[in-house]
Each structure stands twice: as structure tokens, then as C-alpha cells.
Short mmCIF file of C-alpha atoms in Angstrom, two decimals:
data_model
loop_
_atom_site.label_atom_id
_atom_site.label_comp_id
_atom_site.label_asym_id
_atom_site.label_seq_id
_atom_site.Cartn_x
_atom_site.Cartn_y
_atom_site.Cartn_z
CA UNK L 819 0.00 0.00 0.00
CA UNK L 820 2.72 2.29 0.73
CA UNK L 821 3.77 4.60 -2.58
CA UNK L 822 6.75 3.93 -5.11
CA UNK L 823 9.93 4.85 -4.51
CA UNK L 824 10.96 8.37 -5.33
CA UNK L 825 9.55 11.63 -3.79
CA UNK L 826 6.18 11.14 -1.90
CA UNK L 827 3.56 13.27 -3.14
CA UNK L 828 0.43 13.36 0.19
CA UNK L 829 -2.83 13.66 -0.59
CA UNK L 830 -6.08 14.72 0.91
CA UNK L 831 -7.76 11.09 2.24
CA UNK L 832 -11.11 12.11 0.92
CA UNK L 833 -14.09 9.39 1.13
CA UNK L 834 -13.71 7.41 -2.00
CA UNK L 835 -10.08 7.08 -1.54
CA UNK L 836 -10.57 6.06 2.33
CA UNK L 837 -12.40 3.74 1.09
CA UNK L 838 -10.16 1.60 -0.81
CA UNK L 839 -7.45 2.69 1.25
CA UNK L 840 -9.22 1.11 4.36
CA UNK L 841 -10.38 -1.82 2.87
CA UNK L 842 -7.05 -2.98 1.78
CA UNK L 843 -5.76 -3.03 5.24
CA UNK L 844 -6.30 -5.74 7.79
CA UNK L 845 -4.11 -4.09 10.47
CA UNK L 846 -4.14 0.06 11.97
CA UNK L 847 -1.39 1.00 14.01
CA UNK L 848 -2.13 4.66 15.84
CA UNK L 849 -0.16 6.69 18.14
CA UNK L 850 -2.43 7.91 20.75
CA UNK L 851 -1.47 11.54 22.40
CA UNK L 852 -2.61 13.99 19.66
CA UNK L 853 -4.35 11.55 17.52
CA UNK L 854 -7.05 9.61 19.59
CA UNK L 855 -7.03 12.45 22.72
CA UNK L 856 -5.62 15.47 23.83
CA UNK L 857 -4.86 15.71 27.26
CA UNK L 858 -8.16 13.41 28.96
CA UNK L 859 -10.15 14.33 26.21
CA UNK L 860 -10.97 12.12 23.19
CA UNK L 861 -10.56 13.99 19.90
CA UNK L 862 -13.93 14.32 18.63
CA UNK L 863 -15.31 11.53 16.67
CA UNK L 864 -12.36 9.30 17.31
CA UNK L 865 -13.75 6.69 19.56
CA UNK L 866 -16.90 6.48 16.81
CA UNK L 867 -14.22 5.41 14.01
CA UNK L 868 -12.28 3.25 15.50
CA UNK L 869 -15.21 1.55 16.93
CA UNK L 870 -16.25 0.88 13.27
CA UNK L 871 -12.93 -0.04 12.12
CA UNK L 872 -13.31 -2.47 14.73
CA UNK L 873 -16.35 -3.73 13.91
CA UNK L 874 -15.03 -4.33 9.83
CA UNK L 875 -12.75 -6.75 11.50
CA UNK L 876 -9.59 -4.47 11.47
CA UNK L 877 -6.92 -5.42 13.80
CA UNK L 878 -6.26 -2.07 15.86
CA UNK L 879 -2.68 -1.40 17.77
CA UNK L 880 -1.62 1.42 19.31
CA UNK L 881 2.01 2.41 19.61
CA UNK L 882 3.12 5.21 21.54
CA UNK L 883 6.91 6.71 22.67
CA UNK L 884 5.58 7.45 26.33
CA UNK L 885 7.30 5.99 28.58
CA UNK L 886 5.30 6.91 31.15
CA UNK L 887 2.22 4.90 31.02
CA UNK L 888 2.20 0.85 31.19
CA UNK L 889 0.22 -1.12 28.91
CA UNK L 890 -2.45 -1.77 31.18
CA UNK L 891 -3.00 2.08 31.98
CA UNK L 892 -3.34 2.41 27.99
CA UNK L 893 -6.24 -0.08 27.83
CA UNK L 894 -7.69 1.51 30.37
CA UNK L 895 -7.71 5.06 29.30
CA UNK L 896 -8.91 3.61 26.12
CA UNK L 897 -11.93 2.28 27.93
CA UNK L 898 -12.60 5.24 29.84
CA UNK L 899 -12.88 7.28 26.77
CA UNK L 900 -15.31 5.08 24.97
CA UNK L 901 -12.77 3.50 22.97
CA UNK L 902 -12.64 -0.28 21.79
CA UNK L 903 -11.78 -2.55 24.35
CA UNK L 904 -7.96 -3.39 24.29
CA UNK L 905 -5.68 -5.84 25.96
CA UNK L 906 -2.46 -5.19 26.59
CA UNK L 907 -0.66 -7.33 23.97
CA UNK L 908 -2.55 -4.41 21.27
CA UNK L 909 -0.13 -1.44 23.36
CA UNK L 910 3.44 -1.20 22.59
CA UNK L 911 4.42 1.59 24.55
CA UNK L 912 8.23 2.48 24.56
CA UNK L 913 8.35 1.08 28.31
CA UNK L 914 7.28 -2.35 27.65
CA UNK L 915 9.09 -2.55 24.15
CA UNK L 916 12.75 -0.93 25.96
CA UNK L 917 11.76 -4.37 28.70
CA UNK L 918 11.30 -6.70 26.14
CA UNK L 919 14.73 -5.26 24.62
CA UNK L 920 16.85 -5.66 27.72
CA UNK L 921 15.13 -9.15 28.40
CA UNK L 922 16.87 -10.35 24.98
CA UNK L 923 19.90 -8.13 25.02
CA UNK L 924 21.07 -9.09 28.77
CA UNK L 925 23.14 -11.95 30.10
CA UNK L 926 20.88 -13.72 32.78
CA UNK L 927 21.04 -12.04 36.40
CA UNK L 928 22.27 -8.24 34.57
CA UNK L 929 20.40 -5.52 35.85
CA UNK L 930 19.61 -2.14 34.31
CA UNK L 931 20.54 1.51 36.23
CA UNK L 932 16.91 3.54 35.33
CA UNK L 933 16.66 7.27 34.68
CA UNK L 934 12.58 6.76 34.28
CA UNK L 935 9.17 6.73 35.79
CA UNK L 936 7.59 3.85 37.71
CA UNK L 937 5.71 2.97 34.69
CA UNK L 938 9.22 2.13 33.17
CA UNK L 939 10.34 0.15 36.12
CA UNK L 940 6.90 -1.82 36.10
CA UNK L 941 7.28 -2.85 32.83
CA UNK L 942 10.75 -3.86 33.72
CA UNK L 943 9.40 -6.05 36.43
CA UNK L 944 6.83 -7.27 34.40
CA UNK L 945 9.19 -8.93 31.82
CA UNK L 946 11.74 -10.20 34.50
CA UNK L 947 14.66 -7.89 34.10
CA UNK L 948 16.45 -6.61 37.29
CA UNK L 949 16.45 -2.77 37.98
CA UNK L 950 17.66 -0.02 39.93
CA UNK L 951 17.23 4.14 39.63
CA UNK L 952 14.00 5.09 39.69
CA UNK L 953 12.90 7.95 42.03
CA UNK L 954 14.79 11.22 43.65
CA UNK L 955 18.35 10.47 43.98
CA UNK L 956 20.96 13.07 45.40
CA UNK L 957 24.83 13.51 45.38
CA UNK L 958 26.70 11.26 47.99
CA UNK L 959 28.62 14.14 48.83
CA UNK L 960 29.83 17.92 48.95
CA UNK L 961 32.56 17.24 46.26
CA UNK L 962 33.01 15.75 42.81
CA UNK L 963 35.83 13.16 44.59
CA UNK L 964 32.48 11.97 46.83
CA UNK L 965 30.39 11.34 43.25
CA UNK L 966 32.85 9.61 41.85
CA UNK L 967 33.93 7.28 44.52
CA UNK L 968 29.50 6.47 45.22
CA UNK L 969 28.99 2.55 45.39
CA UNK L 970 28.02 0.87 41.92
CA UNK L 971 26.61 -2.22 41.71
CA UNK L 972 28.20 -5.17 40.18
CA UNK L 973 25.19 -6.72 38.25
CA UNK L 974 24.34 -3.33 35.63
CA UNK L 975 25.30 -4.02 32.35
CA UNK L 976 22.85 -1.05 31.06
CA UNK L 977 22.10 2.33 31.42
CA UNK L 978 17.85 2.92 30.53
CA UNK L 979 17.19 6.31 29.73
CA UNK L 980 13.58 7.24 29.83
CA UNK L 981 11.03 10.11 30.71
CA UNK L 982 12.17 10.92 34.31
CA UNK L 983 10.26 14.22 36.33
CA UNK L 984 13.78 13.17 38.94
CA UNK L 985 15.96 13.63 36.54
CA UNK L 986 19.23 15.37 38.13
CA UNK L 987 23.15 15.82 38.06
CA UNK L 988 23.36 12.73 40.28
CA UNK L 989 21.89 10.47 38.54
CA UNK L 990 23.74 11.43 35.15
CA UNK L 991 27.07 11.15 37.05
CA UNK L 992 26.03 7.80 38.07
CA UNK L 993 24.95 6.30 34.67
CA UNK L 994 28.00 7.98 33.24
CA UNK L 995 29.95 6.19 36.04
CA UNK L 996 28.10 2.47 34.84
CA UNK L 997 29.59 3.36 30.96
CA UNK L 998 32.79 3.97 31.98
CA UNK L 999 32.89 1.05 34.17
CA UNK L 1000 32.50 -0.93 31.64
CA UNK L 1001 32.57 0.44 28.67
CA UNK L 1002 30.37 -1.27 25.27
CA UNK L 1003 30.07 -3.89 27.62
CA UNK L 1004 27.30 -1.91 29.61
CA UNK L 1005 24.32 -0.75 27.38
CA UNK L 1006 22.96 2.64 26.37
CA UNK L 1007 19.22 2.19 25.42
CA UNK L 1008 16.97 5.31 25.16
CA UNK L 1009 13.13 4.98 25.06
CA UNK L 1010 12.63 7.67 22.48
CA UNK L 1011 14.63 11.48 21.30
CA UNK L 1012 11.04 13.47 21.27
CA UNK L 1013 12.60 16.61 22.54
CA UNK L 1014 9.64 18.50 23.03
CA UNK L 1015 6.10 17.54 24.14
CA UNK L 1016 3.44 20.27 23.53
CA UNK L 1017 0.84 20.83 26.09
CA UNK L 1018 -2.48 22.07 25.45
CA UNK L 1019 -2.64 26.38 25.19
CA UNK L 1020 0.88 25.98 22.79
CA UNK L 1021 3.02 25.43 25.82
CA UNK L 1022 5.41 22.69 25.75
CA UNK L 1023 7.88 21.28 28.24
CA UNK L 1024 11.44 19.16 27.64
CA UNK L 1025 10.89 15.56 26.47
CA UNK L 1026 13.21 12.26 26.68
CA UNK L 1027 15.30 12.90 23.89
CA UNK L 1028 16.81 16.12 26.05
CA UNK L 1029 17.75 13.82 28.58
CA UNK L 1030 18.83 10.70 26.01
CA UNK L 1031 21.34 13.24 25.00
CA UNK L 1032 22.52 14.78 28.16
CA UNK L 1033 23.63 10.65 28.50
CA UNK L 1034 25.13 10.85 25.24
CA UNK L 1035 27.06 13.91 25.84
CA UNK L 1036 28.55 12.26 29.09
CA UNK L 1037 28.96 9.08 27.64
CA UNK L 1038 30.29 10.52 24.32
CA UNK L 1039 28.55 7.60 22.67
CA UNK L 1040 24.90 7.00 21.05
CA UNK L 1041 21.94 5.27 22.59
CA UNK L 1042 20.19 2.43 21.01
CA UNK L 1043 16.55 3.91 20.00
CA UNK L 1044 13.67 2.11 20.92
CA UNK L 1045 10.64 4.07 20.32
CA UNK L 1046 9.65 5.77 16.94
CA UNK L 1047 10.88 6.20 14.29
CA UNK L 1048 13.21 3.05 15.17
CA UNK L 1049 12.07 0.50 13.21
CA UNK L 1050 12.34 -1.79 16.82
CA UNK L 1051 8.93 -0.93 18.05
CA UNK L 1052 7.23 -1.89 14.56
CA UNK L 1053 9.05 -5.02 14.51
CA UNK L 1054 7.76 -5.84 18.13
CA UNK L 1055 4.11 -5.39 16.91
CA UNK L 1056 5.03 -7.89 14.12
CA UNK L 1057 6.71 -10.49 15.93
CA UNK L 1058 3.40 -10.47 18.26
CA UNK L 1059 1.16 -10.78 15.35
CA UNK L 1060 0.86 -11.80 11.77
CA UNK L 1061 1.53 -8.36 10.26
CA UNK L 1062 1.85 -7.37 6.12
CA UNK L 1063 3.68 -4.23 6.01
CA UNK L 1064 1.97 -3.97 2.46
CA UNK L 1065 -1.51 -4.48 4.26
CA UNK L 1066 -0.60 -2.22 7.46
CA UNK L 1067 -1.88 1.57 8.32
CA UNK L 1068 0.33 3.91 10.65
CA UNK L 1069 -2.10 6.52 11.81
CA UNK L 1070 0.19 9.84 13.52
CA UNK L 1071 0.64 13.53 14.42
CA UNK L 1072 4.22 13.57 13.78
CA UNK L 1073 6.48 13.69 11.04
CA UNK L 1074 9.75 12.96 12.41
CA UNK L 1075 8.42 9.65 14.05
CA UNK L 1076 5.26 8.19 13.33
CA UNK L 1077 5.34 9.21 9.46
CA UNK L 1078 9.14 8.61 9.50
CA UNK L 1079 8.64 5.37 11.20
CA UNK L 1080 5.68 3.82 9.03
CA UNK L 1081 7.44 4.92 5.49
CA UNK L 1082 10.80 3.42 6.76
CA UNK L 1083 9.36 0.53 7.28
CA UNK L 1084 6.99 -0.21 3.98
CA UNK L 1085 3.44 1.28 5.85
CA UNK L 1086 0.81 3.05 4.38
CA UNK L 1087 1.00 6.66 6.42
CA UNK L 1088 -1.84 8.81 7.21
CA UNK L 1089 -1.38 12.02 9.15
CA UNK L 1090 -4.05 13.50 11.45
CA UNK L 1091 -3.77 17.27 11.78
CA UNK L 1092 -5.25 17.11 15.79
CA UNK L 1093 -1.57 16.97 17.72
CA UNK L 1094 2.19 18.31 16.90
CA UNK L 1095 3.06 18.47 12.88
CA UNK L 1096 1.11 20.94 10.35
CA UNK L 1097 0.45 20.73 6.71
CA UNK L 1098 2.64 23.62 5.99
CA UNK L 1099 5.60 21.21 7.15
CA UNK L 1100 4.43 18.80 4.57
CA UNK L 1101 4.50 21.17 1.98
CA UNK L 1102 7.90 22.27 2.98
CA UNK L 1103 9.22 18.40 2.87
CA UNK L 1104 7.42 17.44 -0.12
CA UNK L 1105 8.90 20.64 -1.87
CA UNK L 1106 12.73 19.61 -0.43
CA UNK L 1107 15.29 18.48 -2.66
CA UNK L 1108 16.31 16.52 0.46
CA UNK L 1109 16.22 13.02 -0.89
CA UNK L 1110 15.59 11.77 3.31
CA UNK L 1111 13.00 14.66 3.81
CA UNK L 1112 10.96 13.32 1.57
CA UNK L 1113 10.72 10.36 4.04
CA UNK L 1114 9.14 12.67 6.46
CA UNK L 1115 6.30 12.99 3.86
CA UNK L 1116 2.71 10.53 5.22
CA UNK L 1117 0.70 8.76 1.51
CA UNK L 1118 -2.30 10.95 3.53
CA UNK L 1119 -3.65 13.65 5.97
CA UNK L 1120 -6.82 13.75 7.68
CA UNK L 1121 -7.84 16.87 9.79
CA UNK L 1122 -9.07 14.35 12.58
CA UNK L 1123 -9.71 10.44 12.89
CA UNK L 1124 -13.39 11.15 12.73
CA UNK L 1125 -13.20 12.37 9.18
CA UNK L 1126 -13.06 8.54 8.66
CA UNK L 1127 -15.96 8.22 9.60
CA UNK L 1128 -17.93 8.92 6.10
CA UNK L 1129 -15.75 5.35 4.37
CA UNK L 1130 -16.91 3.73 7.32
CA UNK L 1131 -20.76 3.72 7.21
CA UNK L 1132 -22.33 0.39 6.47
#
């Protein structure tokens, strides 16, 4: 489903086209913040449309780079906005899907150092991997000889860098401290690089990727990407199900991941004007002579989900 190569041209999904373009697919994938709600509000119409995507027999995922939320508080904010009923194994938050990379990448008995929420840790606990970090931490002493000389522990072989409100200098001085220890022999995985996450009213305030790279900067290496647009969190979704790239929707609000992340990986993309990226960018891609800006370019915009809605009548 997803265009030739060359430069994408986006179009307009108008009712006809939605149409075919929906009855060729078996599978949706949608981020969620800016697409299916704003805040605790459910964009209009967006509950009504997926329900009837649902009820055509479409298999509906939702992948998200917050880090903050566990699968099971996804299904349930689903629910409480009148959304489809989920399970669990439908979310692939960058939480569970940064777990379910450390469960495969680490030696048995390794632990990770956390710079996260508790969401992160529980998904951590949930897939068996060992952790330590999470919360308020605070320098062991009045001088830099104190925060170098605080106690490690033997069993991290990785440094988790997620969306962390406790976020300080002592806890970068300590992951830097796990690197150096022991050097590409200790892990640098980052949830997501979303610098920025907009708030409602225009304001905005400092997202993962700011402190991915603060880590990076110490480190003076690069973190392995889990969340959009690393291909890793699609290829979760289809190692848990039977997916056809060819026969697969990614529904987003944001160029630079969920667009990026569905044409890098053979998707049909469809762009919902409700969150973060604008037409105007687009146009500006589209126009590029930028060979890789034109994979920032979606096959479609909507204005919202519920302009669905008219393909979808029975």
C-alpha cells in the first residue's frame, strides 16, 4: 500500500479514496497523544471510528513513545474514553518494548541503572529484568571526589534512559559512572529522542530525547533507540502478530516519528492534523530536494480520525 519509490507526493484522504485505502488493510497501528485524545479528552469523533474499524474486523494497535504509562494504563484510558476494548498485547508503549529489549539483550542475572518513571520500572518487572534508579536520587557528597567514589553495583550491564520528572546531576554522574565502568560492555538504550512535548494552550515542556542526550554527551557515545521512528517498536508489533507491512496503516501527528517510522518501514501513512506536525511542514518536505525529507512525507492527511468516519458507514 505504501507509494513507489521516489519523492512522496500526500494527498487529501477524501471518502472514496478512504475507502479503498481502508479496505485494503487488515491491520491500523495509531499513536495515541494527539491523535485519539488530547490531554483526557478524546478527539472528537475518534472513539466512533475506530469503533467501526473495529467492527469491519480491522486489527487495531496502538504504539506510543511514552514511557510513562504501562500497557495496562493504555487499555484503560482507552476504555474510559469510549474507545474499543484493548488488551495489553494491542499497546506497545516504549516502556514495555525498551523491557522486552533488555530481556533479549542481557546476560541472565544483569540488571539495568533507570533514569525513568515507575511505569518504566513496572514494565521492567513485568518482563523479568532486574532494575535499579527510579525515584529522587541526590549527590553522595559535597565534592566531585564523593560522586565519583559512590557505590556501583556489580550486576548493571545497562544504562535505561527514559522520561524521568527526577531527573538530576546525580543520577547522570552515576549512569555515566556504569559506561565507563565498563565500557560497550554496559548498554545505552533510550526509550525515544522526542525533545519537546506540547501541552495544550501551545506550551510545551522538555521531552526524553533532552535527557537521552545529556547521556550521550557524558557518555560521548549514542543510545540504542527504541521508540519511533526506530524501526524496533514496529518489529515488536510484528513479531506479536501476523503483520503485512503492504496491508498495514500507521495513523500519527508527527512527522519525524510516526510518518518517518511507518514509510521506513513499507506502511501506508496517514497524518491527522489534531496533535504536533502541520500541513505547511508537509508542503515544505514534499517541496525539499532533500532526498531523506521526503521520508518525512505521510501517503495521507486527515484533519481528525473522525473524518473517517464517512468510508466507514455500512
Amino acid at each position: 500500500m505504501a507509494g513507489p519509490a521516489g519523492p512522496r507526493r500526500c494527498r487529501r484522504l477524501e471518502a472514496e479514496a478512504a475507502r479503498a485505502v481502508l479496505g485494503a488493510a487488515d491491520t491500523l497501528l495509531f499513536d495515541c497523544d494527539g491523535v485519539l485524545w488530547r490531554g483526557e479528552a478524546a478527539v472528537g469523533g475518534a472513539a466512533a471510528a475506530l469503533g467501526r474499524l473495529a467492527a469491519a474486523g480491522k486489527r487495531l494497535c496502538y504504539v506510543t513513545n511514552n514511557s510513562s504509562r504501562t500497557r495496562a494504563a493504555y487499555t484503560e484510558k482507552l476504555r474510559r474514553l469510549g474507545f474499543p476494548p484493548a488488551q495489553p498485547r494491542h499497546v506497545f508503549g516504549s516502556a514495555y518494548c525498551a523491557a522486552r529489549y533488555l530481556r533479549q539483550a542481557l546476560p541472565p542475572g544483569a540488571a539495568a541503572y533507570v533514569l525513568g518513571s515507575p511505569a518504566l520500572a513496572a514494565e521492567l518487572e513485568a518482563a523479568g529484568v532486574p532494575h535499579l534508579g527510579p525515584g529522587p536520587a541526590a549527590l553522595p557528597g559535597p565534592a566531585p571526589a564523593d560522586w565519583a567514589r559512590a557505590p556501583l553495583d556489580p550486576a548493571v550491564r545497562a544504562v535505561l534512559v527514559g522520561f524521568d520528572e527526577h531527573f538530576s546531576y546525580a543520577k547522570l554522574c552515576q549512569a555515566l559512572r556504569y559506561l565507563q565502568r565498563d565500557g560497550a560492555g554496559c548498554l545505552l538504550v533510550g526509550t525515544n529522542r522526542d525533545n519537546r512535548l506540547p501541552l495544550e494552550g501551545g506550551a510545551a515542556i522538555p521531552g526524553t530525547g533532552c535527557l537521552v542526550k545529556a547521556v550521550e554527551t557524558a557518555a560521548q557515545r549514542e543510545a540504542f533507540i527504541v521508540g519511533k521512528p526506530s524501526r524496533y517498536i514496529f518489529d515488536c508489533v510484528a513479531s506479536e502478530f501476523d503483520i503485512d507491512p503492504a496491508r498495514t496503516i500507521m495513523v500519527g501527528d508527527r512527522l519525524d516519528t510516526d510518518i518517518l517510522m511507518g514509510n521506513t518501514c513499507g506502511l501506508t501513512t496517514l497524518l491527522t492534523l489534531t496533535g504536533v506536525s502541520t500541513l505547511e511542514e508537509v508542503q515544505g518536505h514534499q517541496e525539499s530536494g532533500c532526498p531523506s525529507r521526503h521520508s518525512l512525507v505521510p501517503d495521507y492527511y486527515v484533519d481528525s480520525i473522525a473524518d473517517l468516519l464517512p468510508a466507514l458507514e455500512e
